[in-house]
Amino acid sequence: MLLAEAGCLFLGFILCLSGGQGKPNSICALKGSSVNLPCSHQHPTARNSWYTGHWTVSKIMFSADETHVKYSMSAESNFTLTINNLTERDANFYCCIKTADTSKCQQSGIHLQVTELQVKVIPATQGQTVTLMCSSSCPLTEKPAAYIWYKNREFLYEDWSPWYQELLSSEEAVTYSCAVKGYEDLRAPEVSVDSITQTCFSVTYAKGRMCSSQQTSVDESCSITYPREIHVQRTPAEHKDHIRLTCNSSCFLTDPLISFVWYENRKPTLKEGKQIQVPRSQTDSLSCAVKGLEDVRSADVCVNGSCWSLNYVHSRICALEGSSVNISCKYSHPDYEQIQSKCWYKVKREAEQLTEDADHVEYDDSMKNQHILRLKKLKRDDSAEYRFTITAENEEVKQSDFPGVTLIVTELRVKMSPSAVVTEGQRVTLTCSTSCPLTDNTNYIWYLNSRPLTPRENQNKHLILDPVSREDAGSYSCAVKTNKDISSAPKTLTVQSITGTWTPAAAGVSAALLLLILLTVFCLISSAARGGT
């Protein structure tokens, strides 16, 4: 059941090294990188040793010239365990204790998770497009300084957001990859979007990790077709006291690599397969997803018509800095339950309960079984995950860690290609850039020297000047039509002519020089005329 603890206390997943009393700390690091594990013993001495394991623990042994794992039980080294060139086999529990005590290792140890970057392809809600995200299987402990994107193995751009800036249509022979700044050699495997229809999209992965375990080698490429959306269909089962649930989609899936996962109360279950049978008396909500594409999950359904369910209207939102946004959640609950409180949480490194603030945070509870969080005057710091929780009386606490709504707040920026200094006659593309893809039907306004440009055929998110002329030189900015008062910072385009550089300033100087020359000639002629008389 989707309930929070009394007082709406909710512990979100933590991105940094963290843990509660009696629970292991956690570190998530990239495969191929290095990690330093601090000794968590309260008063470590030379009698301490490092152990690893889960159900049973064993002392970590290594030779003097070991380069993969090393540590020194001295105060000078802070009793730190260093693991270089991480592999999947290094993922385990680690503890700095005096004896091989399994219970102590589980309570005070460090849970090391090793992950690889992966380019997720997620269907967009607008048109036949998809969006990309640079993701990992666990939140990286070391916060990425920036994400770097590559197109056809060439550097494309870097930005603080893990989301690719554009919505994509299918492109043959075009691959995308990403990396974390500082770890450029640990790139995600390349992906390409082969086709997109109204119901399906096909993706090719350069390596087979995203495909089924039936793949003969993880280094083989593989292609798979995913549905753009799925839903749970209910039909009678052979047994009258059961009902059959089918994970369905309008995309006809025959790919043998496709498999399904099921959730009860938004928590993963051991149930697999496109169809499952459950008792009609089932009181938990159920939903399903395609394995490997868990971001596209069906809505919660109630088998007996009355259960706790929670469905976010949008799971991802891209919004402009300075604008307002509504984050909506629809829910249901058994008729006999009385709801005590409803609240939203902002989850970053820690979970923060949001209280109403007239200038920034508003709750809208005016609609039945729907709650809206309204954020105004958005700042970049508002970029986070938002979760809705409910507290009901006479119920034990059962809180799901299922993701909520991801909000990315972006500014507008003008990018110029091939550069901000070009030669007359070149083709120049100006892009109104964002850190996440705005909706497909977003309309843009362009300004030259603070004056709106007359709309042209090749003007929207991209303004194409082909060929560029000296009259195109100047200061450019852009805005979105629905938020005209929120515009990008201006950026100057310099156009070089055969005789030199042409900018608005240069144009002014040229005009002044021309006027000076004309005045000089006029004065000389006037002087000559007076001398003649």
Short mmCIF file of C-alpha atoms in Angstrom, two decimals:
data_model
loop_
_atom_site.label_atom_id
_atom_site.label_comp_id
_atom_site.label_asym_id
_atom_site.label_seq_id
_atom_site.Cartn_x
_atom_site.Cartn_y
_atom_site.Cartn_z
CA MET A 1 0.00 0.00 0.00
CA LEU A 2 1.25 3.43 -0.91
CA LEU A 3 1.38 4.90 2.55
CA ALA A 4 3.93 7.03 4.29
CA GLU A 5 4.91 6.87 7.91
CA ALA A 6 2.94 9.00 10.34
CA GLY A 7 4.04 12.57 9.85
CA CYS A 8 4.88 11.80 6.23
CA LEU A 9 8.43 10.72 7.01
CA PHE A 10 10.00 9.19 3.93
CA LEU A 11 13.55 8.08 3.35
CA GLY A 12 14.41 8.57 -0.33
CA PHE A 13 17.28 6.79 -1.98
CA ILE A 14 20.47 8.58 -1.17
CA LEU A 15 23.04 9.43 -3.84
CA CYS A 16 26.00 9.75 -1.49
CA LEU A 17 27.59 7.37 0.99
CA SER A 18 24.80 6.89 3.49
CA GLY A 19 23.10 4.54 5.85
CA GLY A 20 20.94 4.37 8.95
CA GLN A 21 21.71 2.66 12.19
CA GLY A 22 21.97 -1.09 11.71
CA LYS A 23 21.89 -0.72 7.93
CA PRO A 24 24.92 -0.90 5.62
CA ASN A 25 26.27 2.21 3.94
CA SER A 26 26.20 2.16 0.18
CA ILE A 27 28.61 3.26 -2.54
CA CYS A 28 27.87 3.11 -6.26
CA ALA A 29 30.83 3.41 -8.65
CA LEU A 30 31.51 2.92 -12.35
CA LYS A 31 33.03 -0.29 -13.64
CA GLY A 32 36.68 0.41 -14.51
CA SER A 33 37.02 3.25 -12.00
CA SER A 34 38.66 3.25 -8.55
CA VAL A 35 37.05 3.58 -5.14
CA ASN A 36 38.26 4.28 -1.61
CA LEU A 37 36.30 2.60 1.19
CA PRO A 38 36.72 4.25 4.62
CA CYS A 39 36.93 2.10 7.74
CA SER A 40 33.60 2.40 9.52
CA HIS A 41 34.85 0.94 12.83
CA GLN A 42 34.44 3.46 15.63
CA HIS A 43 38.03 3.13 16.90
CA PRO A 44 40.09 1.29 14.25
CA THR A 45 43.52 -0.04 15.17
CA ALA A 46 46.17 -2.20 13.55
CA ARG A 47 44.24 -5.22 14.87
CA ASN A 48 41.46 -4.46 12.42
CA SER A 49 41.33 -6.14 9.01
CA TRP A 50 39.20 -5.77 5.94
CA TYR A 51 36.67 -8.51 5.23
CA THR A 52 34.26 -9.05 2.36
CA GLY A 53 31.14 -11.15 1.88
CA HIS A 54 27.43 -11.27 2.57
CA TRP A 55 26.22 -14.48 4.23
CA THR A 56 29.78 -15.45 5.11
CA VAL A 57 32.79 -13.16 5.25
CA SER A 58 36.43 -13.76 4.42
CA LYS A 59 39.54 -11.73 5.08
CA ILE A 60 40.88 -9.80 2.09
CA MET A 61 44.35 -11.09 1.26
CA PHE A 62 46.71 -9.68 -1.34
CA SER A 63 50.39 -9.72 -2.24
CA ALA A 64 52.78 -6.82 -1.78
CA ASP A 65 52.70 -5.89 -5.45
CA GLU A 66 48.91 -6.08 -5.72
CA THR A 67 47.50 -3.24 -7.87
CA HIS A 68 43.80 -4.18 -7.80
CA VAL A 69 43.15 -4.16 -4.04
CA LYS A 70 45.29 -2.55 -1.38
CA TYR A 71 45.01 -1.21 2.15
CA SER A 72 47.11 -0.38 5.17
CA MET A 73 45.81 -0.62 8.73
CA SER A 74 47.51 2.55 9.94
CA ALA A 75 46.24 5.90 11.09
CA GLU A 76 48.31 7.61 8.39
CA SER A 77 46.32 5.83 5.66
CA ASN A 78 43.00 6.33 7.50
CA PHE A 79 42.61 2.51 7.38
CA THR A 80 41.23 2.96 3.83
CA LEU A 81 40.65 0.09 1.41
CA THR A 82 41.38 1.03 -2.23
CA ILE A 83 40.01 -1.01 -5.15
CA ASN A 84 41.27 -0.10 -8.64
CA ASN A 85 39.78 -0.99 -12.02
CA LEU A 86 36.45 -2.14 -10.55
CA THR A 87 34.72 -5.20 -12.00
CA GLU A 88 31.32 -6.80 -11.36
CA ARG A 89 33.03 -9.31 -9.06
CA ASP A 90 34.00 -6.49 -6.69
CA ALA A 91 30.34 -5.75 -5.92
CA ASN A 92 29.86 -6.99 -2.35
CA PHE A 93 29.76 -6.01 1.33
CA TYR A 94 33.02 -4.75 2.85
CA CYS A 95 33.77 -4.25 6.55
CA CYS A 96 36.70 -3.16 8.66
CA ILE A 97 36.49 -5.32 11.81
CA LYS A 98 38.71 -7.30 14.18
CA THR A 99 37.11 -10.72 13.72
CA ALA A 100 35.19 -12.44 10.94
CA ASP A 101 31.76 -11.59 12.38
CA THR A 102 29.13 -11.83 9.64
CA SER A 103 26.45 -9.93 11.58
CA LYS A 104 28.80 -7.01 12.28
CA CYS A 105 29.79 -6.88 8.63
CA GLN A 106 26.16 -6.63 7.54
CA GLN A 107 25.35 -4.00 10.14
CA SER A 108 28.35 -1.68 9.87
CA GLY A 109 29.82 -2.64 6.51
CA ILE A 110 29.78 -0.84 3.17
CA HIS A 111 27.68 -2.17 0.31
CA LEU A 112 29.68 -1.58 -2.89
CA GLN A 113 27.68 -1.56 -6.12
CA VAL A 114 29.42 -1.57 -9.50
CA THR A 115 27.56 -0.21 -12.51
CA GLU A 116 28.05 0.68 -16.15
CA LEU A 117 26.59 3.65 -17.98
CA GLN A 118 23.70 2.89 -20.28
CA VAL A 119 21.87 5.04 -22.83
CA LYS A 120 18.19 4.55 -22.10
CA VAL A 121 15.79 5.11 -25.00
CA ILE A 122 12.40 6.26 -23.72
CA PRO A 123 9.36 7.06 -25.87
CA ALA A 124 8.25 10.70 -25.74
CA THR A 125 4.61 11.59 -25.28
CA GLN A 126 4.59 13.83 -28.35
CA GLY A 127 4.66 12.53 -31.91
CA GLN A 128 6.80 9.69 -33.17
CA THR A 129 9.86 10.63 -31.15
CA VAL A 130 12.01 9.28 -28.33
CA THR A 131 14.30 10.82 -25.75
CA LEU A 132 17.64 9.55 -24.44
CA MET A 133 19.00 9.46 -20.91
CA CYS A 134 22.50 8.65 -19.65
CA SER A 135 21.72 6.31 -16.76
CA SER A 136 23.25 3.81 -14.36
CA SER A 137 21.71 0.93 -12.41
CA CYS A 138 22.39 2.75 -9.12
CA PRO A 139 22.80 6.47 -8.32
CA LEU A 140 26.50 7.31 -8.61
CA THR A 141 28.02 8.27 -5.24
CA GLU A 142 30.39 10.72 -6.90
CA LYS A 143 28.04 13.32 -8.35
CA PRO A 144 28.87 13.69 -12.08
CA ALA A 145 30.55 17.02 -12.89
CA ALA A 146 28.85 16.86 -16.29
CA TYR A 147 27.51 14.40 -18.85
CA ILE A 148 29.16 14.17 -22.26
CA TRP A 149 27.24 13.07 -25.33
CA TYR A 150 28.71 11.55 -28.49
CA LYS A 151 27.17 11.18 -31.93
CA ASN A 152 28.75 8.66 -34.28
CA ARG A 153 31.64 8.43 -31.74
CA GLU A 154 32.38 12.17 -32.06
CA PHE A 155 32.02 14.66 -29.22
CA LEU A 156 28.66 16.43 -29.42
CA TYR A 157 28.30 18.50 -26.24
CA GLU A 158 28.50 18.37 -22.44
CA ASP A 159 25.87 19.49 -19.93
CA TRP A 160 24.91 19.00 -16.27
CA SER A 161 21.69 17.14 -17.14
CA PRO A 162 21.71 13.38 -17.90
CA TRP A 163 18.95 13.91 -20.49
CA TYR A 164 19.77 14.35 -24.17
CA GLN A 165 18.76 17.84 -25.28
CA GLU A 166 16.68 16.90 -28.31
CA LEU A 167 13.75 14.65 -29.10
CA LEU A 168 14.84 12.12 -31.73
CA SER A 169 13.21 10.56 -34.73
CA SER A 170 14.58 7.37 -36.27
CA GLU A 171 17.93 7.82 -37.99
CA GLU A 172 19.69 5.07 -39.88
CA ALA A 173 23.39 4.52 -39.13
CA VAL A 174 23.44 7.22 -36.42
CA THR A 175 24.72 6.11 -33.02
CA TYR A 176 24.66 7.83 -29.62
CA SER A 177 26.72 7.29 -26.52
CA CYS A 178 27.44 9.13 -23.27
CA ALA A 179 30.06 9.41 -20.54
CA VAL A 180 30.62 11.15 -17.23
CA LYS A 181 33.17 13.98 -17.31
CA GLY A 182 36.46 12.75 -15.93
CA TYR A 183 35.64 9.17 -16.97
CA GLU A 184 35.48 9.64 -20.74
CA ASP A 185 37.09 6.23 -21.31
CA LEU A 186 34.14 4.53 -19.56
CA ARG A 187 31.52 5.33 -22.18
CA ALA A 188 28.13 3.71 -22.41
CA PRO A 189 27.70 1.22 -25.29
CA GLU A 190 26.43 2.90 -28.45
CA VAL A 191 22.75 2.79 -29.36
CA SER A 192 20.84 3.69 -32.50
CA VAL A 193 17.13 4.31 -32.99
CA ASP A 194 16.19 2.27 -36.04
CA SER A 195 12.47 2.99 -36.41
CA ILE A 196 9.61 4.71 -34.60
CA THR A 197 5.91 4.22 -35.28
CA GLN A 198 2.82 5.31 -33.39
CA THR A 199 2.89 2.07 -31.39
CA CYS A 200 6.49 0.75 -31.38
CA PHE A 201 10.13 1.74 -31.59
CA SER A 202 13.20 -0.35 -32.41
CA VAL A 203 16.64 0.09 -30.86
CA THR A 204 19.99 -1.47 -31.72
CA TYR A 205 22.57 -1.81 -28.94
CA ALA A 206 26.26 -2.11 -29.85
CA LYS A 207 26.60 -4.63 -27.02
CA GLY A 208 24.05 -7.22 -25.93
CA ARG A 209 23.76 -6.41 -22.21
CA MET A 210 20.33 -4.86 -22.73
CA CYS A 211 19.10 -7.96 -24.50
CA SER A 212 18.10 -11.31 -23.11
CA SER A 213 20.51 -13.72 -21.43
CA GLN A 214 19.93 -15.87 -24.52
CA GLN A 215 22.54 -13.67 -26.23
CA THR A 216 25.58 -15.83 -26.94
CA SER A 217 28.04 -13.03 -26.17
CA VAL A 218 27.68 -9.69 -24.39
CA ASP A 219 29.93 -8.18 -27.07
CA GLU A 220 27.41 -8.95 -29.83
CA SER A 221 25.10 -6.24 -31.07
CA CYS A 222 21.38 -6.81 -30.74
CA SER A 223 18.15 -5.17 -31.85
CA ILE A 224 14.87 -5.15 -29.98
CA THR A 225 11.42 -3.66 -30.55
CA TYR A 226 9.65 -2.03 -27.62
CA PRO A 227 6.06 -0.78 -27.20
CA ARG A 228 5.51 2.96 -26.72
CA GLU A 229 2.95 2.25 -23.99
CA ILE A 230 1.45 -0.75 -22.22
CA HIS A 231 -1.63 -1.54 -20.14
CA VAL A 232 -3.01 -4.42 -18.07
CA GLN A 233 -5.98 -6.29 -19.56
CA ARG A 234 -8.29 -8.39 -17.32
CA THR A 235 -10.01 -11.55 -18.59
CA PRO A 236 -11.63 -14.56 -16.82
CA ALA A 237 -9.33 -17.40 -15.83
CA GLU A 238 -9.96 -21.17 -15.84
CA HIS A 239 -10.61 -21.07 -12.10
CA LYS A 240 -13.62 -18.95 -11.17
CA ASP A 241 -11.93 -17.53 -8.09
CA HIS A 242 -9.00 -16.24 -10.20
CA ILE A 243 -8.58 -13.63 -12.92
CA ARG A 244 -6.09 -13.51 -15.78
CA LEU A 245 -3.99 -10.36 -16.21
CA THR A 246 -2.23 -9.71 -19.52
CA CYS A 247 0.49 -7.13 -20.11
CA ASN A 248 -0.76 -5.75 -23.41
CA SER A 249 0.19 -3.09 -25.91
CA SER A 250 -0.94 -1.93 -29.34
CA CYS A 251 2.52 -2.92 -30.57
CA PHE A 252 2.46 -6.51 -31.79
CA LEU A 253 5.43 -8.03 -29.95
CA THR A 254 6.82 -11.27 -31.35
CA ASP A 255 10.47 -10.67 -30.44
CA PRO A 256 11.68 -13.66 -28.38
CA LEU A 257 14.00 -11.32 -26.46
CA ILE A 258 11.00 -9.48 -24.97
CA SER A 259 10.11 -10.42 -21.39
CA PHE A 260 7.82 -8.84 -18.80
CA VAL A 261 8.06 -7.94 -15.13
CA TRP A 262 5.18 -7.46 -12.68
CA TYR A 263 4.73 -5.21 -9.65
CA GLU A 264 2.53 -5.41 -6.56
CA ASN A 265 1.98 -2.08 -4.81
CA ARG A 266 4.70 -0.71 -7.11
CA LYS A 267 7.27 -3.19 -5.80
CA PRO A 268 8.91 -5.78 -8.11
CA THR A 269 7.67 -9.34 -7.75
CA LEU A 270 8.99 -12.71 -8.87
CA LYS A 271 6.13 -13.00 -11.35
CA GLU A 272 7.25 -13.02 -14.99
CA GLY A 273 5.60 -13.60 -18.34
CA LYS A 274 3.07 -11.73 -20.39
CA GLN A 275 0.16 -13.33 -18.48
CA ILE A 276 -0.33 -14.09 -14.81
CA GLN A 277 -3.27 -15.37 -12.77
CA VAL A 278 -4.19 -13.86 -9.41
CA PRO A 279 -7.05 -14.46 -6.93
CA ARG A 280 -10.09 -12.22 -7.35
CA SER A 281 -9.71 -11.39 -3.67
CA GLN A 282 -6.30 -9.76 -4.37
CA THR A 283 -6.16 -6.49 -2.41
CA ASP A 284 -2.87 -5.19 -3.80
CA SER A 285 -2.56 -3.03 -6.91
CA LEU A 286 -0.75 -4.63 -9.86
CA SER A 287 1.15 -3.23 -12.85
CA CYS A 288 3.62 -4.48 -15.45
CA ALA A 289 6.50 -3.36 -17.65
CA VAL A 290 8.78 -4.71 -20.37
CA LYS A 291 12.06 -5.90 -18.90
CA GLY A 292 14.77 -3.41 -19.78
CA LEU A 293 12.22 -0.64 -20.29
CA GLU A 294 10.88 -0.30 -16.77
CA ASP A 295 10.47 3.45 -17.31
CA VAL A 296 7.41 2.61 -19.42
CA ARG A 297 5.14 0.97 -16.86
CA SER A 298 1.42 0.33 -17.01
CA ALA A 299 -0.99 2.11 -14.69
CA ASP A 300 -1.81 0.45 -11.37
CA VAL A 301 -4.96 -1.70 -11.54
CA CYS A 302 -7.16 -3.05 -8.75
CA VAL A 303 -8.33 -6.65 -9.19
CA ASN A 304 -11.19 -6.42 -6.72
CA GLY A 305 -12.10 -2.84 -7.67
CA SER A 306 -10.96 -1.34 -4.38
CA CYS A 307 -7.28 -1.06 -3.44
CA TRP A 308 -4.48 1.41 -2.95
CA SER A 309 -3.16 2.65 -6.28
CA LEU A 310 -1.05 5.60 -7.36
CA ASN A 311 -0.34 6.83 -10.89
CA TYR A 312 1.58 9.93 -11.91
CA VAL A 313 0.15 11.79 -14.90
CA HIS A 314 3.68 12.39 -16.26
CA SER A 315 6.81 10.58 -15.13
CA ARG A 316 9.24 13.11 -16.68
CA ILE A 317 8.86 16.87 -16.99
CA CYS A 318 11.18 19.42 -18.65
CA ALA A 319 10.40 23.02 -17.63
CA LEU A 320 11.95 26.44 -18.11
CA GLU A 321 13.74 28.27 -15.35
CA GLY A 322 11.42 31.03 -14.07
CA SER A 323 8.23 29.31 -15.24
CA SER A 324 5.61 27.30 -13.29
CA VAL A 325 4.81 23.59 -13.48
CA ASN A 326 2.08 21.23 -12.26
CA ILE A 327 3.08 17.75 -11.05
CA SER A 328 -0.07 15.58 -10.81
CA CYS A 329 -0.81 12.27 -9.15
CA LYS A 330 -4.01 10.21 -9.36
CA TYR A 331 -4.74 7.73 -6.60
CA SER A 332 -7.40 5.43 -5.21
CA HIS A 333 -7.98 3.77 -1.86
CA PRO A 334 -10.47 1.34 -0.27
CA ASP A 335 -13.74 3.00 0.70
CA TYR A 336 -13.33 2.03 4.35
CA GLU A 337 -9.99 3.85 4.62
CA GLN A 338 -9.82 7.38 6.00
CA ILE A 339 -6.94 9.47 4.70
CA GLN A 340 -5.16 11.50 7.33
CA SER A 341 -2.65 13.45 5.25
CA LYS A 342 -1.20 13.90 1.77
CA CYS A 343 2.20 15.32 1.07
CA TRP A 344 4.92 15.64 -1.57
CA TYR A 345 8.63 15.00 -1.19
CA LYS A 346 11.56 16.38 -3.12
CA VAL A 347 14.19 13.65 -3.37
CA LYS A 348 17.79 14.56 -4.12
CA ARG A 349 20.62 13.51 -1.84
CA GLU A 350 18.01 13.47 0.91
CA ALA A 351 14.23 13.54 1.02
CA GLU A 352 12.72 16.91 1.84
CA GLN A 353 9.05 17.30 2.69
CA LEU A 354 7.51 20.21 0.78
CA THR A 355 5.35 22.64 2.72
CA GLU A 356 3.10 25.17 1.05
CA ASP A 357 4.65 28.53 0.28
CA ALA A 358 2.64 31.16 -1.59
CA ASP A 359 5.68 32.27 -3.60
CA HIS A 360 6.94 28.85 -4.65
CA VAL A 361 4.97 25.75 -3.52
CA GLU A 362 1.21 25.17 -3.73
CA TYR A 363 -0.95 22.09 -3.11
CA ASP A 364 -4.16 21.64 -5.11
CA ASP A 365 -6.48 19.05 -3.56
CA SER A 366 -9.69 20.29 -5.20
CA MET A 367 -10.23 17.25 -7.46
CA LYS A 368 -11.38 13.87 -6.23
CA ASN A 369 -8.61 11.25 -6.09
CA GLN A 370 -6.08 13.62 -7.65
CA HIS A 371 -3.46 15.78 -6.02
CA ILE A 372 -1.39 18.47 -7.74
CA LEU A 373 1.91 19.96 -6.67
CA ARG A 374 2.37 23.39 -8.25
CA LEU A 375 5.89 24.85 -8.30
CA LYS A 376 6.27 28.51 -9.27
CA LYS A 377 9.26 30.63 -10.27
CA LEU A 378 11.30 27.52 -10.96
CA LYS A 379 15.01 27.50 -10.20
CA ARG A 380 17.63 25.03 -11.40
CA ASP A 381 17.83 23.69 -7.82
CA ASP A 382 14.22 22.49 -8.23
CA SER A 383 15.52 19.77 -10.56
CA ALA A 384 14.83 16.59 -8.59
CA GLU A 385 12.51 13.64 -8.20
CA TYR A 386 9.10 14.31 -6.64
CA ARG A 387 7.05 11.67 -4.83
CA PHE A 388 3.53 11.80 -3.49
CA THR A 389 2.68 9.97 -0.26
CA ILE A 390 -0.52 9.30 1.65
CA THR A 391 -1.04 8.56 5.32
CA ALA A 392 -4.14 6.61 6.40
CA GLU A 393 -5.23 5.54 9.85
CA ASN A 394 -5.20 1.92 11.07
CA GLU A 395 -2.64 0.88 8.46
CA GLU A 396 0.89 -0.39 8.81
CA VAL A 397 3.50 1.64 6.97
CA LYS A 398 4.33 0.25 3.53
CA GLN A 399 6.39 2.65 1.44
CA SER A 400 7.47 1.85 -2.11
CA ASP A 401 10.80 2.96 -3.55
CA PHE A 402 9.26 3.12 -7.01
CA PRO A 403 10.35 6.28 -8.86
CA GLY A 404 8.12 9.34 -8.81
CA VAL A 405 8.23 12.27 -11.24
CA THR A 406 11.58 13.50 -12.55
CA LEU A 407 11.68 17.27 -13.05
CA ILE A 408 14.51 18.94 -14.96
CA VAL A 409 14.61 22.75 -14.87
CA THR A 410 16.52 24.26 -17.77
CA GLU A 411 17.55 27.66 -19.03
CA LEU A 412 17.50 28.72 -22.67
CA ARG A 413 20.84 29.12 -24.44
CA VAL A 414 21.75 30.20 -27.97
CA LYS A 415 24.23 27.90 -29.70
CA MET A 416 25.84 28.79 -33.01
CA SER A 417 27.22 26.28 -35.52
CA PRO A 418 29.84 26.08 -36.93
CA SER A 419 30.86 28.97 -34.58
CA ALA A 420 29.98 32.49 -33.45
CA VAL A 421 32.48 33.92 -35.95
CA VAL A 422 31.71 32.99 -39.57
CA THR A 423 32.46 34.14 -43.09
CA GLU A 424 29.86 35.75 -45.34
CA GLY A 425 28.20 33.12 -47.56
CA GLN A 426 28.47 30.24 -45.04
CA ARG A 427 25.54 28.26 -43.70
CA VAL A 428 24.96 29.09 -40.03
CA THR A 429 22.58 27.27 -37.68
CA LEU A 430 21.44 28.93 -34.47
CA THR A 431 19.84 26.62 -31.89
CA CYS A 432 17.66 27.59 -28.95
CA SER A 433 19.19 24.97 -26.68
CA THR A 434 17.93 23.44 -23.42
CA SER A 435 19.31 20.86 -20.97
CA CYS A 436 16.31 18.57 -21.55
CA PRO A 437 13.89 18.14 -24.47
CA LEU A 438 10.86 20.42 -24.33
CA THR A 439 7.64 19.13 -25.90
CA ASP A 440 7.62 18.48 -29.62
CA ASN A 441 5.06 21.23 -30.34
CA THR A 442 7.02 24.00 -28.61
CA ASN A 443 7.12 27.21 -30.65
CA TYR A 444 10.10 29.53 -30.41
CA ILE A 445 10.66 33.26 -30.97
CA TRP A 446 13.98 34.66 -32.17
CA TYR A 447 15.30 38.15 -31.50
CA LEU A 448 18.02 40.10 -33.32
CA ASN A 449 19.36 43.07 -31.37
CA SER A 450 16.34 42.74 -29.01
CA ARG A 451 13.83 43.00 -31.88
CA PRO A 452 11.69 39.97 -32.82
CA LEU A 453 12.56 38.46 -36.17
CA THR A 454 9.83 38.02 -38.75
CA PRO A 455 8.98 34.29 -38.72
CA ARG A 456 10.47 32.44 -41.66
CA GLU A 457 10.04 28.92 -42.99
CA ASN A 458 13.29 27.61 -41.48
CA GLN A 459 12.79 29.23 -38.07
CA ASN A 460 11.77 27.38 -34.91
CA LYS A 461 14.08 25.74 -32.40
CA HIS A 462 16.74 26.07 -35.11
CA LEU A 463 17.25 29.33 -37.02
CA ILE A 464 19.11 28.67 -40.27
CA LEU A 465 20.94 31.50 -42.05
CA ASP A 466 21.90 30.18 -45.48
CA PRO A 467 23.79 31.96 -46.86
CA VAL A 468 24.68 34.27 -43.99
CA SER A 469 25.21 37.92 -44.90
CA ARG A 470 26.63 40.99 -43.17
CA GLU A 471 23.09 42.11 -42.35
CA ASP A 472 22.69 38.93 -40.21
CA ALA A 473 25.46 40.02 -37.82
CA GLY A 474 24.26 41.04 -34.38
CA SER A 475 23.10 39.91 -30.96
CA TYR A 476 20.68 36.94 -30.97
CA SER A 477 18.42 35.63 -28.22
CA CYS A 478 15.44 33.26 -28.14
CA ALA A 479 12.30 32.54 -26.13
CA VAL A 480 9.36 30.14 -26.04
CA LYS A 481 6.04 31.60 -27.24
CA THR A 482 4.16 30.43 -24.15
CA ASN A 483 6.73 32.19 -21.91
CA LYS A 484 7.78 35.24 -23.90
CA ASP A 485 9.13 36.98 -20.81
CA ILE A 486 11.69 34.18 -20.28
CA SER A 487 14.44 34.56 -22.85
CA SER A 488 17.99 33.35 -23.28
CA ALA A 489 21.06 35.46 -22.69
CA PRO A 490 22.09 37.30 -25.89
CA LYS A 491 24.92 35.90 -28.00
CA THR A 492 26.74 37.82 -30.72
CA LEU A 493 27.17 36.52 -34.27
CA THR A 494 30.17 38.02 -36.06
CA VAL A 495 30.18 37.84 -39.87
CA GLN A 496 33.49 38.32 -41.67
CA SER A 497 33.49 39.78 -45.15
CA ILE A 498 36.26 39.75 -47.74
CA THR A 499 37.54 43.08 -46.43
CA GLY A 500 37.39 42.08 -42.78
CA THR A 501 35.09 41.44 -39.86
CA TRP A 502 31.52 42.69 -39.93
CA THR A 503 29.70 43.24 -36.70
CA PRO A 504 27.16 45.87 -35.60
CA ALA A 505 30.05 47.77 -33.97
CA ALA A 506 32.11 47.50 -37.14
CA ALA A 507 29.15 48.70 -39.16
CA GLY A 508 28.86 51.76 -36.90
CA VAL A 509 32.56 52.53 -37.19
CA SER A 510 32.40 52.15 -40.98
CA ALA A 511 29.45 54.53 -41.19
CA ALA A 512 31.26 57.08 -39.00
CA LEU A 513 34.41 56.85 -41.14
CA LEU A 514 32.38 57.27 -44.31
CA LEU A 515 30.69 60.36 -42.85
CA LEU A 516 34.06 61.79 -41.80
CA ILE A 517 35.48 61.23 -45.29
CA LEU A 518 32.49 62.95 -46.89
CA LEU A 519 32.78 65.92 -44.52
CA THR A 520 36.53 66.21 -45.24
CA VAL A 521 35.93 66.19 -49.01
CA PHE A 522 33.15 68.77 -48.61
CA CYS A 523 35.42 71.04 -46.55
CA LEU A 524 38.24 70.76 -49.12
CA ILE A 525 35.90 71.60 -51.99
CA SER A 526 34.47 74.55 -50.05
CA SER A 527 37.96 75.85 -49.26
CA ALA A 528 39.02 75.55 -52.89
CA ALA A 529 35.91 77.41 -54.00
CA ARG A 530 36.57 80.30 -51.57
CA GLY A 531 40.21 80.50 -52.69
CA GLY A 532 39.14 80.77 -56.31
CA THR A 533 36.89 83.70 -55.64
#
